[in-house]
Short mmCIF file of C-alpha atoms in Angstrom, two decimals:
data_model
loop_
_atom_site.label_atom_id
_atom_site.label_comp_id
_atom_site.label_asym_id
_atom_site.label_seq_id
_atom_site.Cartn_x
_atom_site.Cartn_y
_atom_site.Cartn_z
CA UNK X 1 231.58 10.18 28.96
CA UNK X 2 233.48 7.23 27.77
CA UNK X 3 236.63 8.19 25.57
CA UNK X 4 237.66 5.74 22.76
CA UNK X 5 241.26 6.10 21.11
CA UNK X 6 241.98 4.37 17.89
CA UNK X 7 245.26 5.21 15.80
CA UNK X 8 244.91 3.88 11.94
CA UNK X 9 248.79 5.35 11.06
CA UNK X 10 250.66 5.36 12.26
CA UNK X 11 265.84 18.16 21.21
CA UNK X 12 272.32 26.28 22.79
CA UNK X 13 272.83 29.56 24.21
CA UNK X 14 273.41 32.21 21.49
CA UNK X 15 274.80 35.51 22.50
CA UNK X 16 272.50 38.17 21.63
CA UNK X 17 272.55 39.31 18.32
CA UNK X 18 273.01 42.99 16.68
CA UNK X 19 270.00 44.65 15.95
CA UNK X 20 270.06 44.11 11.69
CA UNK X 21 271.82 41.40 10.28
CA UNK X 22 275.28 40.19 9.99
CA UNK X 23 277.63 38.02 8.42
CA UNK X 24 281.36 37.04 9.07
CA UNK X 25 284.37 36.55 6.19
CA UNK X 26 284.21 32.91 7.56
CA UNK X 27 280.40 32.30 7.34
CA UNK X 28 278.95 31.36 3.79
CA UNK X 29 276.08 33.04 2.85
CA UNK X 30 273.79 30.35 3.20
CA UNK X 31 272.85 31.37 6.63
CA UNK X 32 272.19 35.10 8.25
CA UNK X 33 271.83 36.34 11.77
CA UNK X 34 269.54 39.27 12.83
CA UNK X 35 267.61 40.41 16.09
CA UNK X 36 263.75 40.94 15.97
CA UNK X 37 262.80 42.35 19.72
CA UNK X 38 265.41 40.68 21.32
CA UNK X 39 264.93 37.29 19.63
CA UNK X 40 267.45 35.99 17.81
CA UNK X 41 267.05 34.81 14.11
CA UNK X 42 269.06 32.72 12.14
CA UNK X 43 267.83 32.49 8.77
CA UNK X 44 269.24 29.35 6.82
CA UNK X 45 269.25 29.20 2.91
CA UNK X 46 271.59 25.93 2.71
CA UNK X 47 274.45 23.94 3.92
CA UNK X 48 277.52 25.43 4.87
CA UNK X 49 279.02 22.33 3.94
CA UNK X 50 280.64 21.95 0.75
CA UNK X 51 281.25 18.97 -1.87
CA UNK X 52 283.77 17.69 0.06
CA UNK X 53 282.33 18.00 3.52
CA UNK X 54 280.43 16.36 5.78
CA UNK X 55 279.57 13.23 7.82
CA UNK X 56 279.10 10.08 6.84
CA UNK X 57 277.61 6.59 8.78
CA UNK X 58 278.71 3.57 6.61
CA UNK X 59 275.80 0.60 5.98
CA UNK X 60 277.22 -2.09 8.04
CA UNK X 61 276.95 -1.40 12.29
CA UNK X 62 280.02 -1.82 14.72
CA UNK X 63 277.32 -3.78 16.57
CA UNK X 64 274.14 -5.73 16.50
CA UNK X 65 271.92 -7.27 19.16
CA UNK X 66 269.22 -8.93 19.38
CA UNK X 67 267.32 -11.36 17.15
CA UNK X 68 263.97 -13.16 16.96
CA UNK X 69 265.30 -16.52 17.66
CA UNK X 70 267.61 -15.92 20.51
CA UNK X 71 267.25 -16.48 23.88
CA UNK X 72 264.55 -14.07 25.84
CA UNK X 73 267.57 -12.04 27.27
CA UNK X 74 268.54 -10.91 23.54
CA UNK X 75 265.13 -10.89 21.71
CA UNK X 76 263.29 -7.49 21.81
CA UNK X 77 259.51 -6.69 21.47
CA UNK X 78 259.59 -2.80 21.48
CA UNK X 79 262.71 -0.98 21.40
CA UNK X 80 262.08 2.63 22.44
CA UNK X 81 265.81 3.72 23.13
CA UNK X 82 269.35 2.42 23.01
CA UNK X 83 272.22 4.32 24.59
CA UNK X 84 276.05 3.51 25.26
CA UNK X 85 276.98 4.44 28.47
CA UNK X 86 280.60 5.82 29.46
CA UNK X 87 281.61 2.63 30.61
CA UNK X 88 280.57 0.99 27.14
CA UNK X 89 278.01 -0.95 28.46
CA UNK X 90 274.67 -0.45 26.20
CA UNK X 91 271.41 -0.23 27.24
CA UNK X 92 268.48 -1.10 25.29
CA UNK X 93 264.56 -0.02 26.70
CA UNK X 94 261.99 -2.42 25.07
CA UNK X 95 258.74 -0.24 25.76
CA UNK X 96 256.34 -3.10 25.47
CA UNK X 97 258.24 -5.67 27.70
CA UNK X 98 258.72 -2.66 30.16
CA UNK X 99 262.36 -4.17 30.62
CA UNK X 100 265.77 -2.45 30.11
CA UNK X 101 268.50 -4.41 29.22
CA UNK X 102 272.18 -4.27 29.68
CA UNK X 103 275.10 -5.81 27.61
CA UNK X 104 278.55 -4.93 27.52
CA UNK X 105 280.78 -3.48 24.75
CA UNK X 106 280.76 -6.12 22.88
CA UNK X 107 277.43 -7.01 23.13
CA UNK X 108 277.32 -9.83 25.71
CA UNK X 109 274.40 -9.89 27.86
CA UNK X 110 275.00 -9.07 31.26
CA UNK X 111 271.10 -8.20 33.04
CA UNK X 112 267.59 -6.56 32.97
CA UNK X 113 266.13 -4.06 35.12
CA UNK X 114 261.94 -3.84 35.17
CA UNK X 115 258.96 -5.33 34.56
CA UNK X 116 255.31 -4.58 33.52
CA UNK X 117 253.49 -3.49 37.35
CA UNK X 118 252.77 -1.56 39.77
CA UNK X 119 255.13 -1.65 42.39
CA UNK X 120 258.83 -0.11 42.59
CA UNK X 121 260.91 -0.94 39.67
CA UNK X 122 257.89 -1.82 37.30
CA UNK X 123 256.07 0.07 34.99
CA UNK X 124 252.95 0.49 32.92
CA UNK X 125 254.49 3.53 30.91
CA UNK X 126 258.15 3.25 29.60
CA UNK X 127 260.13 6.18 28.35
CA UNK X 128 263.60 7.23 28.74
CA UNK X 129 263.41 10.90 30.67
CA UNK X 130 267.40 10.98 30.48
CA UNK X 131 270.52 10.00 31.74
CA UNK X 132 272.39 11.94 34.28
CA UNK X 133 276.31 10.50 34.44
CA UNK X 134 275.62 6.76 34.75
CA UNK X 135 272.36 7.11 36.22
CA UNK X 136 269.13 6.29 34.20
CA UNK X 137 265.76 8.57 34.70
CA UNK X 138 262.53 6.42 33.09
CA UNK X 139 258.93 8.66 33.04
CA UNK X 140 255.90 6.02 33.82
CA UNK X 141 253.24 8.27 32.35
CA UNK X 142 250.24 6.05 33.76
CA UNK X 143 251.46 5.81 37.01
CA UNK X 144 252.56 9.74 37.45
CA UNK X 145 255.77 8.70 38.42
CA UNK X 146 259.80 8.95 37.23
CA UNK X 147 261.96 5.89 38.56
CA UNK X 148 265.78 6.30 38.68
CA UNK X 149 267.64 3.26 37.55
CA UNK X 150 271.03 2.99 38.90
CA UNK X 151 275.14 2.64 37.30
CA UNK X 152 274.68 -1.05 38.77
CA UNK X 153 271.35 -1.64 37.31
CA UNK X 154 269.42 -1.44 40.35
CA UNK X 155 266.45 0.22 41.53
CA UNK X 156 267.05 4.16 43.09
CA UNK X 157 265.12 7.41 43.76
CA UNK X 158 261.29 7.03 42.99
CA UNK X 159 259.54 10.14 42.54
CA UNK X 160 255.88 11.00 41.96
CA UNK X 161 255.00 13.78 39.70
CA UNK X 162 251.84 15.96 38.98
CA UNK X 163 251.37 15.41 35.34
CA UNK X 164 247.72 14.13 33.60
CA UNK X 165 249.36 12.84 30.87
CA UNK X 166 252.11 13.11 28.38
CA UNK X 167 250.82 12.19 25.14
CA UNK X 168 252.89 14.38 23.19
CA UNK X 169 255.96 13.05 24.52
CA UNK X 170 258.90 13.14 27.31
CA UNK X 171 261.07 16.06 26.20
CA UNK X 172 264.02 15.49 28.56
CA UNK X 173 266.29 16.63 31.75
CA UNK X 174 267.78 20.11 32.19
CA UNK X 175 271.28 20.73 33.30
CA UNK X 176 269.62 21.89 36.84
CA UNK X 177 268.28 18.29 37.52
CA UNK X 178 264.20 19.84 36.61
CA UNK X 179 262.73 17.86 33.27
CA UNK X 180 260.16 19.15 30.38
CA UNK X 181 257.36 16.29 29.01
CA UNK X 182 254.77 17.43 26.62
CA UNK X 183 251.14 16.72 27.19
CA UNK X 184 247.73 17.94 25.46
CA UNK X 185 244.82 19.15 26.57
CA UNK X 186 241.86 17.29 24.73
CA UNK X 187 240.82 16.03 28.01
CA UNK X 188 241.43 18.87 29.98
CA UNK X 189 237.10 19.18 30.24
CA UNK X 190 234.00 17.88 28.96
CA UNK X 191 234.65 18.31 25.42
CA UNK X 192 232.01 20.06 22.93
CA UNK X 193 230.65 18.22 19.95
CA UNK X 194 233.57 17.68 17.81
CA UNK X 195 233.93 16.19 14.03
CA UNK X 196 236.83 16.69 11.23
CA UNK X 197 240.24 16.99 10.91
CA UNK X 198 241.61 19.36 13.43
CA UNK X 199 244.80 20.30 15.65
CA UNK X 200 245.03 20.09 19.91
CA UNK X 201 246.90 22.39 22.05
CA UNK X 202 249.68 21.09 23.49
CA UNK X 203 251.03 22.40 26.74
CA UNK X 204 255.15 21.84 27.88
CA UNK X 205 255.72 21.03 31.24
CA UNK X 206 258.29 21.90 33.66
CA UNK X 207 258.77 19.68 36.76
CA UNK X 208 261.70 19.25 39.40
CA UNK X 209 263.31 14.82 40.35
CA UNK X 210 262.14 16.10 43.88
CA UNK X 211 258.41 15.95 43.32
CA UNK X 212 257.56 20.23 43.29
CA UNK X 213 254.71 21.32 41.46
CA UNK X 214 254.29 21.51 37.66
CA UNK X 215 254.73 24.85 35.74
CA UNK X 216 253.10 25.04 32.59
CA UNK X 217 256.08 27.04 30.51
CA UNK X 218 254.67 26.95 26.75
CA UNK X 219 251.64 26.21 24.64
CA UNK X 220 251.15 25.31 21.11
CA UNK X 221 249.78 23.55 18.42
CA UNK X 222 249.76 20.07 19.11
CA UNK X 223 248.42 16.77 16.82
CA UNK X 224 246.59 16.90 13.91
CA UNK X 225 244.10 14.31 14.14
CA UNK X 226 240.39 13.21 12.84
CA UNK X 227 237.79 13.35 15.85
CA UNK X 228 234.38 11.82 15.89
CA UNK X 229 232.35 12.42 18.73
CA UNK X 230 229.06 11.60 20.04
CA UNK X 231 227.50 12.71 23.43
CA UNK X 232 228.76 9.08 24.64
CA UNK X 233 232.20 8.66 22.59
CA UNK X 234 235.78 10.58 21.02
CA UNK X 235 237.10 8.78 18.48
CA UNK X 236 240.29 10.06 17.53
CA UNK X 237 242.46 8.54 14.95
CA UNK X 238 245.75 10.02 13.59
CA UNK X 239 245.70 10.33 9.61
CA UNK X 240 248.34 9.56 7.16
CA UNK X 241 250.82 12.51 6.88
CA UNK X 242 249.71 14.16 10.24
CA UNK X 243 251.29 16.92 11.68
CA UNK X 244 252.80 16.14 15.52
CA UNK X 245 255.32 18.15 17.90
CA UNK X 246 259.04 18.04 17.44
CA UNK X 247 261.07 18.87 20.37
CA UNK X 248 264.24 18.20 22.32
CA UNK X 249 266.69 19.82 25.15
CA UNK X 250 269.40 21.40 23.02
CA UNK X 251 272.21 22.71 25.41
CA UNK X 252 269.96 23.47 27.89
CA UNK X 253 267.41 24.74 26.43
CA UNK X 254 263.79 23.85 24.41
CA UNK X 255 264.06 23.26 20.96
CA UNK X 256 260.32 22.95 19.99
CA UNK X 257 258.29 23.10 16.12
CA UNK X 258 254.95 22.19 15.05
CA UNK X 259 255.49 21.41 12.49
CA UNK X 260 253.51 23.80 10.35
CA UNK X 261 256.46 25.81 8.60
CA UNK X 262 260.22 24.94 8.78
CA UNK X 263 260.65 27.03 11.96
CA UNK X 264 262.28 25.96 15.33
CA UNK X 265 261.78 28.15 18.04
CA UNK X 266 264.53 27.53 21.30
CA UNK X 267 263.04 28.52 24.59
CA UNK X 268 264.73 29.37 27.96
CA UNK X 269 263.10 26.40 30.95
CA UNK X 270 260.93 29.31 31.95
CA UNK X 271 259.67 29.62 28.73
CA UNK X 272 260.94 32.71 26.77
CA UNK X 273 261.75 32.75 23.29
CA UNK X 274 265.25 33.37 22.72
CA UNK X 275 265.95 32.79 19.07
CA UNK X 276 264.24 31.45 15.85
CA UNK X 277 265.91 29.10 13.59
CA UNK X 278 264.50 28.86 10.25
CA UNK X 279 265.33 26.22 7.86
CA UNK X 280 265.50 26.60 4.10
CA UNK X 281 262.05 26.70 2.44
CA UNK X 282 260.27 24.02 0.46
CA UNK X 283 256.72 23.12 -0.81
CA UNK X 284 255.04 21.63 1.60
CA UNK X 285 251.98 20.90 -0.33
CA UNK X 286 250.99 16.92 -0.11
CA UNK X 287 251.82 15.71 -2.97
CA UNK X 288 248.78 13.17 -3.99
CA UNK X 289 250.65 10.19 -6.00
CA UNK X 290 252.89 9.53 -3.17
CA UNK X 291 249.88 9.66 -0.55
CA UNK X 292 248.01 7.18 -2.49
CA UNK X 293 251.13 5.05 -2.64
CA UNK X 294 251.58 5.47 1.11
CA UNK X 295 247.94 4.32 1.64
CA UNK X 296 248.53 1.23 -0.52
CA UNK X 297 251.23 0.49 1.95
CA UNK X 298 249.73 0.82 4.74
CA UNK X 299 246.38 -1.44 3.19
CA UNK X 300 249.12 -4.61 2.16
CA UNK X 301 250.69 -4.74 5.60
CA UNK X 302 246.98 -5.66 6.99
CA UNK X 303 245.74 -9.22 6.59
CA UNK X 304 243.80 -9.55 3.74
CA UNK X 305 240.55 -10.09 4.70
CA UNK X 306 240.61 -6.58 6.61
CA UNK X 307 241.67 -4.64 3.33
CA UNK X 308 238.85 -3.60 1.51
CA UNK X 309 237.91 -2.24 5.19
CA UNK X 310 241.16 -0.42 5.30
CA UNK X 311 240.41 1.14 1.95
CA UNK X 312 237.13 2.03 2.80
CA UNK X 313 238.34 3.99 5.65
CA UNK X 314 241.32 5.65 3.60
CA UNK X 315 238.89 7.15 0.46
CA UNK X 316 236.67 8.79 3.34
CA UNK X 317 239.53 10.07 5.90
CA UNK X 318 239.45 13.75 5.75
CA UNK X 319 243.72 14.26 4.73
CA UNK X 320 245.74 17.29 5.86
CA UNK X 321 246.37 19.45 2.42
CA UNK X 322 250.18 20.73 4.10
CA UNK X 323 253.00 17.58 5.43
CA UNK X 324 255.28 17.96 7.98
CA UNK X 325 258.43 20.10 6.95
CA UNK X 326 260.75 17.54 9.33
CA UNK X 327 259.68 14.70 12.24
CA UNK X 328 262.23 13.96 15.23
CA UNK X 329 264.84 15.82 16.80
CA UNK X 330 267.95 14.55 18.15
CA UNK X 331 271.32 16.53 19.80
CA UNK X 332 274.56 15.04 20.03
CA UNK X 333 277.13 15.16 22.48
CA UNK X 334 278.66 17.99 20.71
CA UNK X 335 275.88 20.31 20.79
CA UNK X 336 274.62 19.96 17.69
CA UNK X 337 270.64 19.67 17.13
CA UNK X 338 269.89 16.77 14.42
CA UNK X 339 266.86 17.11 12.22
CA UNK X 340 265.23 14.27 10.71
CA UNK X 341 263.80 15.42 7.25
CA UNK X 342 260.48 14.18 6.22
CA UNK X 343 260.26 11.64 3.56
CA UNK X 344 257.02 9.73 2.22
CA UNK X 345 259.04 6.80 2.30
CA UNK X 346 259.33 5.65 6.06
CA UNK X 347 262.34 3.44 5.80
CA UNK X 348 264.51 7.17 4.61
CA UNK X 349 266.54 8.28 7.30
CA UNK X 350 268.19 12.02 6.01
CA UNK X 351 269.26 14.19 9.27
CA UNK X 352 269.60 18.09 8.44
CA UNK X 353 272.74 18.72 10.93
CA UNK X 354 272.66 22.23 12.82
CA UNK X 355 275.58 23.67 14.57
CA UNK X 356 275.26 25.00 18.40
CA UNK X 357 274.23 28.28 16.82
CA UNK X 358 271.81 27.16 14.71
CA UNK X 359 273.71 27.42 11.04
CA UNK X 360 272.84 24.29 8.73
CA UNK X 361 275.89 22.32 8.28
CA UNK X 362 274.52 19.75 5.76
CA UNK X 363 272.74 16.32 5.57
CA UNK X 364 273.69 12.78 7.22
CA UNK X 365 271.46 10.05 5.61
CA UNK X 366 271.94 6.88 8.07
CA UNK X 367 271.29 3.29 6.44
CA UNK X 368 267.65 2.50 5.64
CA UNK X 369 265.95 0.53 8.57
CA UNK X 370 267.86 2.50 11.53
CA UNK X 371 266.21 4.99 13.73
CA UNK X 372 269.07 6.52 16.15
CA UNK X 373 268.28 7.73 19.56
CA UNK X 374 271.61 8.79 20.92
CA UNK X 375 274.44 10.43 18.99
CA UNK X 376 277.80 10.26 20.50
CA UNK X 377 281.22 12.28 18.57
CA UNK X 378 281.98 9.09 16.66
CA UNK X 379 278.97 6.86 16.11
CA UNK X 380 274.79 6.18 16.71
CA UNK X 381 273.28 4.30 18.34
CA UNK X 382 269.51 2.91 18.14
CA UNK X 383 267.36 0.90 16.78
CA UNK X 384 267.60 -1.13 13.28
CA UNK X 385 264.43 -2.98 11.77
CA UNK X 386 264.56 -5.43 9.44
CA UNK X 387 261.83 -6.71 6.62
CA UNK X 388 260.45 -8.83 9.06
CA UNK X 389 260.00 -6.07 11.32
CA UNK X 390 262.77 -7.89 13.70
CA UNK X 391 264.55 -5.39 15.89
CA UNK X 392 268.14 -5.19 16.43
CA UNK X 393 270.00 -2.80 18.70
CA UNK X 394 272.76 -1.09 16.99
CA UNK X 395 275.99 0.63 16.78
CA UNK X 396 277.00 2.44 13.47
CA UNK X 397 280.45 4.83 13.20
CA UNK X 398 280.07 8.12 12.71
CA UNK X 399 282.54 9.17 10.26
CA UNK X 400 282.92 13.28 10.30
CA UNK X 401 285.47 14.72 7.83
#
């Protein structure tokens, strides 16, 4: 069978908890704590922050790189991560070049590690497994392999891993050196005659940086997406407004959703479910003005010949009827698990903020344009995009008060 994949759209250890539920003098009562079987839930109703709390990141960054017209060392095709090392130093991984970059604190370019290839130190899949002190870990899904990247820069431990795929992401490192990636199983066998909007399984697994076998430590809904199969072809596109997987390693631990309710469920590495987090309710009904309006976007940023196409395909796309409660997670370096909010507007950045035990602190919105990917005690860094969908790696202060 040949397989055909089109895409049209488009991370805490709580002590256990009393049987019941409690509150402290000190804890508003926005959020609750009970135990249900020896899982832990902490049941958020709002922020705990008041009027006059809260964190702030101000519009302009501490620091910029990268533009269209500078030289190759400084012009980026992909970003896919930026991090600031101990050192300073910041390192930005352009996915599509396959090449990480490294500049120093104030943004001078110092070298690049990688290329698109085959052989040690290149890569036909690019994302950033995590950093352990000053050393770099990057998963190459197509070539089953994770590639350490020096404090210097330079090439180190190569390791080849038993994984099919990991379509549903690269979840991160554990404190004990092992790593989580998410994959799915559409492919997993011949697959029956499929046609409609409908959800995969995804599977999360467990691996070791010394090559072990894979354990397959948790299953669950995975991407929404439109199939259209024949006994010769899949075609699977991803609609507007799909549902994915949200996950991260939060203190050691899984923090994983689906994305069908505003639920987060943390896992021990083997697995077990050790507390539910749920987040205050909304209506998650698509609302069918802003859709359309999304469509419309998505149909002007196609050249114009291939719009009445686009449309076409849009008015007879099956459309989920429920949205996403919230997209990415993100943890900082002080434990807390960062929630980005959904918004119909994809340029909105608002982060729902959630404190090592799981309470709801508040929202951060971050300046429209910049996606973070590493959150440090006093600023962000990651990736800015302008209106000319230019990217820039940035620094922006994180102001907490």
């Amino acid at each position: 069978m040949r397989t055909r994949l089109c895409a049209l759209a488009l991370t805490l250890v709580l002590p256990a908890c009393e049987s019941g539920t409690r509150t402290a003098d000190d804890e508003p009562a926005t959020v609750t704590f009970s135990d249900s079987a020896g899982i832990a839930i902490v049941t958020n109703t709002g922020p705990r922050w008041g009027a006059d709390e809260g964190w702030r990141v101000p519009d302009t960054p501490l620091l910029s790189v990268g533009d269209a017209e500078s030289s190759s060392n400084e012009a980026f095709d992909q970003i896919g991560h930026v991090a600031q090392l101990d050192d300073g130093r910041i390192v930005v991984l352009d996915q599509r070049a396959r090449v990480m970059s490294y500049f120093d604190a104030d943004g001078g370019f110092l070298r690049t590690f990688g290329s698109a290839g085959e052989g040690p130190g290149e890569f036909n899949g690019f994302e950033l497994l995590g950093l352990r002190a000053d050393t770099i870990w990057i998963a190459d899904e197509r070539q089953r392999r994770v590639t350490a990247v020096t404090g210097s820069g330079d090439l180190g431990e190569v390791v080849t891993v038993a994984v099919d795929n990991m379509r549903n992401g690269v979840v991160g490192l554990l404190p004990d050196g092992s790593w989580i990636v998410a994959t799915d199983l559409l492919f997993s066998g011949p697959p029956p005659e499929m046609n409609g909007l409908m959800r995969f399984e995804a599977a999360y697994l467990r691996g070791d940086l010394q090559g072990a076998p894979v354990d397959t430590i948790l299953r669950a809904p995975g991407n929404e997406a439109i199939v259209r199969s024949t006994s010769a072809t899949v075609e699977i596109m991803g609609p507007l407004l799909h549902r994915e997987v949200s996950h991260a390693i939060w203190n050691g631990q899984l923090a994983q959703s689906s994305q069908e309710t505003a639920e987060i469920g943390v896992y021990d590495p083997d697995g077990t479910l050790r507390r539910l987090i749920r987040l205050p309710d909304e209506d998650l009904l698509i609302d069918d003005q802003a859709y359309a309006e999304l469509a419309e976007v998505r149909i002007a940023a196609v050249p114009e010949p291939a719009r009445p196409g686009m449309r076409m395909v849009f008015e007879e796309m099956p459309r989920p009827d429920r949205r996403a409660p919230f997209t990415t997670f993100l943890t900082d370096s002080e434990g807390h698990l960062w929630v980005r909010d959904f918004s119909y507007a994809p340029e909105s950045h608002d982060w729902q903020v959630l404190d090592p035990d799981g309470a709801l602190l508040g929202i951060v919105t971050v300046p429209d344009g910049f996606r973070p990917t590493q959150i440090l005690d006093d600023r962000m860094a990651g990736v800015y995009t302008d209106e000319f969908d230019v990217q820039y790696a940035r620094l922006y202060k994180l102001e907490r008060f």
